[in-house]
């Protein structure tokens, strides 16, 4: 049987903004990410991703692509930014 779990939490960060933590876990992956957003601008000021398990040795390299969205603003066009910077060639589609 295949099982997939997605978990997200959001917490306020005093004098900064808010922090979003996520986990994506299935039979092959256990991937975590953490983003910190500025309250006023919705700009990403911190981003990190790590994996407890992945199916291939190369997978953790793709998680490093999350650095590419630091400085981006969440709003119109953000899905395109994520697709182009995280989910394409050198990134990780699961992230």
PDB file of C-alpha atoms in Angstrom:
ATOM      1  CA  UNK A   1       0.000   0.000   0.000  1.00  0.00           C
ATOM      2  CA  UNK A   2       1.275   3.474  -0.922  1.00  0.00           C
ATOM      3  CA  UNK A   3       0.978   6.263   1.627  1.00  0.00           C
ATOM      4  CA  UNK A   4       1.774   9.973   1.256  1.00  0.00           C
ATOM      5  CA  UNK A   5       1.806  12.529   4.045  1.00  0.00           C
ATOM      6  CA  UNK A   6       2.001  16.311   3.686  1.00  0.00           C
ATOM      7  CA  UNK A   7       2.292  18.458   6.804  1.00  0.00           C
ATOM      8  CA  UNK A   8       2.602  22.219   7.125  1.00  0.00           C
ATOM      9  CA  UNK A   9       2.854  24.585  10.063  1.00  0.00           C
ATOM     10  CA  UNK A  10       2.989  28.375  10.233  1.00  0.00           C
ATOM     11  CA  UNK A  11       4.339  30.374  13.174  1.00  0.00           C
ATOM     12  CA  UNK A  12       4.921  34.062  13.734  1.00  0.00           C
ATOM     13  CA  UNK A  13       8.556  35.154  14.093  1.00  0.00           C
ATOM     14  CA  UNK A  14       8.803  38.203  16.349  1.00  0.00           C
ATOM     15  CA  UNK A  15       9.866  41.397  14.512  1.00  0.00           C
ATOM     16  CA  UNK A  16      10.438  39.472  11.290  1.00  0.00           C
ATOM     17  CA  UNK A  17       7.463  37.765   9.710  1.00  0.00           C
ATOM     18  CA  UNK A  18       6.328  34.211   9.701  1.00  0.00           C
ATOM     19  CA  UNK A  19       7.921  30.797   9.316  1.00  0.00           C
ATOM     20  CA  UNK A  20       6.392  27.998   7.264  1.00  0.00           C
ATOM     21  CA  UNK A  21       7.628  24.452   7.805  1.00  0.00           C
ATOM     22  CA  UNK A  22       6.619  21.599   5.536  1.00  0.00           C
ATOM     23  CA  UNK A  23       7.149  17.874   5.252  1.00  0.00           C
ATOM     24  CA  UNK A  24       6.482  15.629   2.251  1.00  0.00           C
ATOM     25  CA  UNK A  25       6.780  11.941   3.000  1.00  0.00           C
ATOM     26  CA  UNK A  26       5.961   8.830   1.018  1.00  0.00           C
ATOM     27  CA  UNK A  27       7.409   5.342   0.666  1.00  0.00           C
ATOM     28  CA  UNK A  28      10.609   6.712  -0.935  1.00  0.00           C
ATOM     29  CA  UNK A  29      10.983  10.278   0.342  1.00  0.00           C
ATOM     30  CA  UNK A  30      11.010  12.170   3.607  1.00  0.00           C
ATOM     31  CA  UNK A  31      11.692  15.791   2.662  1.00  0.00           C
ATOM     32  CA  UNK A  32      11.467  18.873   4.893  1.00  0.00           C
ATOM     33  CA  UNK A  33      11.572  22.560   4.065  1.00  0.00           C
ATOM     34  CA  UNK A  34      11.490  25.785   6.016  1.00  0.00           C
ATOM     35  CA  UNK A  35      10.738  29.267   4.682  1.00  0.00           C
ATOM     36  CA  UNK A  36      10.725  32.597   6.528  1.00  0.00           C
ATOM     37  CA  UNK A  37       8.710  35.455   5.021  1.00  0.00           C
ATOM     38  CA  UNK A  38       8.838  39.161   5.787  1.00  0.00           C
ATOM     39  CA  UNK A  39       5.463  40.332   7.202  1.00  0.00           C
ATOM     40  CA  UNK A  40       5.276  43.536   5.188  1.00  0.00           C
ATOM     41  CA  UNK A  41       6.569  42.494   1.770  1.00  0.00           C
ATOM     42  CA  UNK A  42       5.924  38.724   1.657  1.00  0.00           C
ATOM     43  CA  UNK A  43       9.521  38.401   0.503  1.00  0.00           C
ATOM     44  CA  UNK A  44      11.297  35.128   1.329  1.00  0.00           C
ATOM     45  CA  UNK A  45      14.202  35.968   3.614  1.00  0.00           C
ATOM     46  CA  UNK A  46      15.302  32.438   4.558  1.00  0.00           C
ATOM     47  CA  UNK A  47      14.845  29.074   2.861  1.00  0.00           C
ATOM     48  CA  UNK A  48      16.235  25.643   3.584  1.00  0.00           C
ATOM     49  CA  UNK A  49      15.436  22.069   2.665  1.00  0.00           C
ATOM     50  CA  UNK A  50      16.751  18.705   3.806  1.00  0.00           C
ATOM     51  CA  UNK A  51      15.869  15.062   3.444  1.00  0.00           C
ATOM     52  CA  UNK A  52      15.825  12.195   5.873  1.00  0.00           C
ATOM     53  CA  UNK A  53      15.429   9.785   2.968  1.00  0.00           C
ATOM     54  CA  UNK A  54      15.424   9.927  -0.842  1.00  0.00           C
ATOM     55  CA  UNK A  55      15.399   7.188  -3.489  1.00  0.00           C
ATOM     56  CA  UNK A  56      18.636   8.153  -5.269  1.00  0.00           C
ATOM     57  CA  UNK A  57      22.036   9.457  -4.102  1.00  0.00           C
ATOM     58  CA  UNK A  58      21.702  12.530  -6.369  1.00  0.00           C
ATOM     59  CA  UNK A  59      18.405  13.677  -4.800  1.00  0.00           C
ATOM     60  CA  UNK A  60      19.876  15.751  -1.938  1.00  0.00           C
ATOM     61  CA  UNK A  61      21.712  17.862  -4.547  1.00  0.00           C
ATOM     62  CA  UNK A  62      18.341  18.972  -5.944  1.00  0.00           C
ATOM     63  CA  UNK A  63      17.238  20.226  -2.533  1.00  0.00           C
ATOM     64  CA  UNK A  64      19.956  22.886  -2.653  1.00  0.00           C
ATOM     65  CA  UNK A  65      17.926  24.644  -5.353  1.00  0.00           C
ATOM     66  CA  UNK A  66      15.697  26.132  -2.628  1.00  0.00           C
ATOM     67  CA  UNK A  67      18.348  28.828  -2.141  1.00  0.00           C
ATOM     68  CA  UNK A  68      17.318  30.255  -5.520  1.00  0.00           C
ATOM     69  CA  UNK A  69      13.992  31.579  -4.219  1.00  0.00           C
ATOM     70  CA  UNK A  70      15.441  33.651  -1.357  1.00  0.00           C
ATOM     71  CA  UNK A  71      14.592  37.259  -2.171  1.00  0.00           C
ATOM     72  CA  UNK A  72      11.488  36.308  -4.186  1.00  0.00           C
ATOM     73  CA  UNK A  73       8.117  37.764  -3.297  1.00  0.00           C
ATOM     74  CA  UNK A  74       5.098  35.518  -2.875  1.00  0.00           C
ATOM     75  CA  UNK A  75       2.352  36.891  -5.076  1.00  0.00           C
ATOM     76  CA  UNK A  76       1.499  36.974  -8.776  1.00  0.00           C
ATOM     77  CA  UNK A  77       4.058  34.953 -10.744  1.00  0.00           C
ATOM     78  CA  UNK A  78       5.408  33.062  -7.740  1.00  0.00           C
ATOM     79  CA  UNK A  79       4.416  29.641  -9.128  1.00  0.00           C
ATOM     80  CA  UNK A  80       6.527  30.383 -12.205  1.00  0.00           C
ATOM     81  CA  UNK A  81       9.489  31.325 -10.001  1.00  0.00           C
ATOM     82  CA  UNK A  82       9.196  28.043  -8.096  1.00  0.00           C
ATOM     83  CA  UNK A  83       8.830  25.990 -11.276  1.00  0.00           C
ATOM     84  CA  UNK A  84      11.822  27.609 -12.962  1.00  0.00           C
ATOM     85  CA  UNK A  85      14.134  27.620  -9.944  1.00  0.00           C
ATOM     86  CA  UNK A  86      13.249  24.563  -7.900  1.00  0.00           C
ATOM     87  CA  UNK A  87      11.383  22.042 -10.020  1.00  0.00           C
ATOM     88  CA  UNK A  88      13.383  22.003 -13.258  1.00  0.00           C
ATOM     89  CA  UNK A  89      16.638  20.341 -14.394  1.00  0.00           C
ATOM     90  CA  UNK A  90      18.874  20.625 -11.360  1.00  0.00           C
ATOM     91  CA  UNK A  91      16.128  20.940  -8.765  1.00  0.00           C
ATOM     92  CA  UNK A  92      13.651  18.621  -7.093  1.00  0.00           C
ATOM     93  CA  UNK A  93      10.084  18.267  -8.330  1.00  0.00           C
ATOM     94  CA  UNK A  94       8.983  16.973  -4.911  1.00  0.00           C
ATOM     95  CA  UNK A  95      10.297  20.038  -3.103  1.00  0.00           C
TER      96      UNK A  95
END
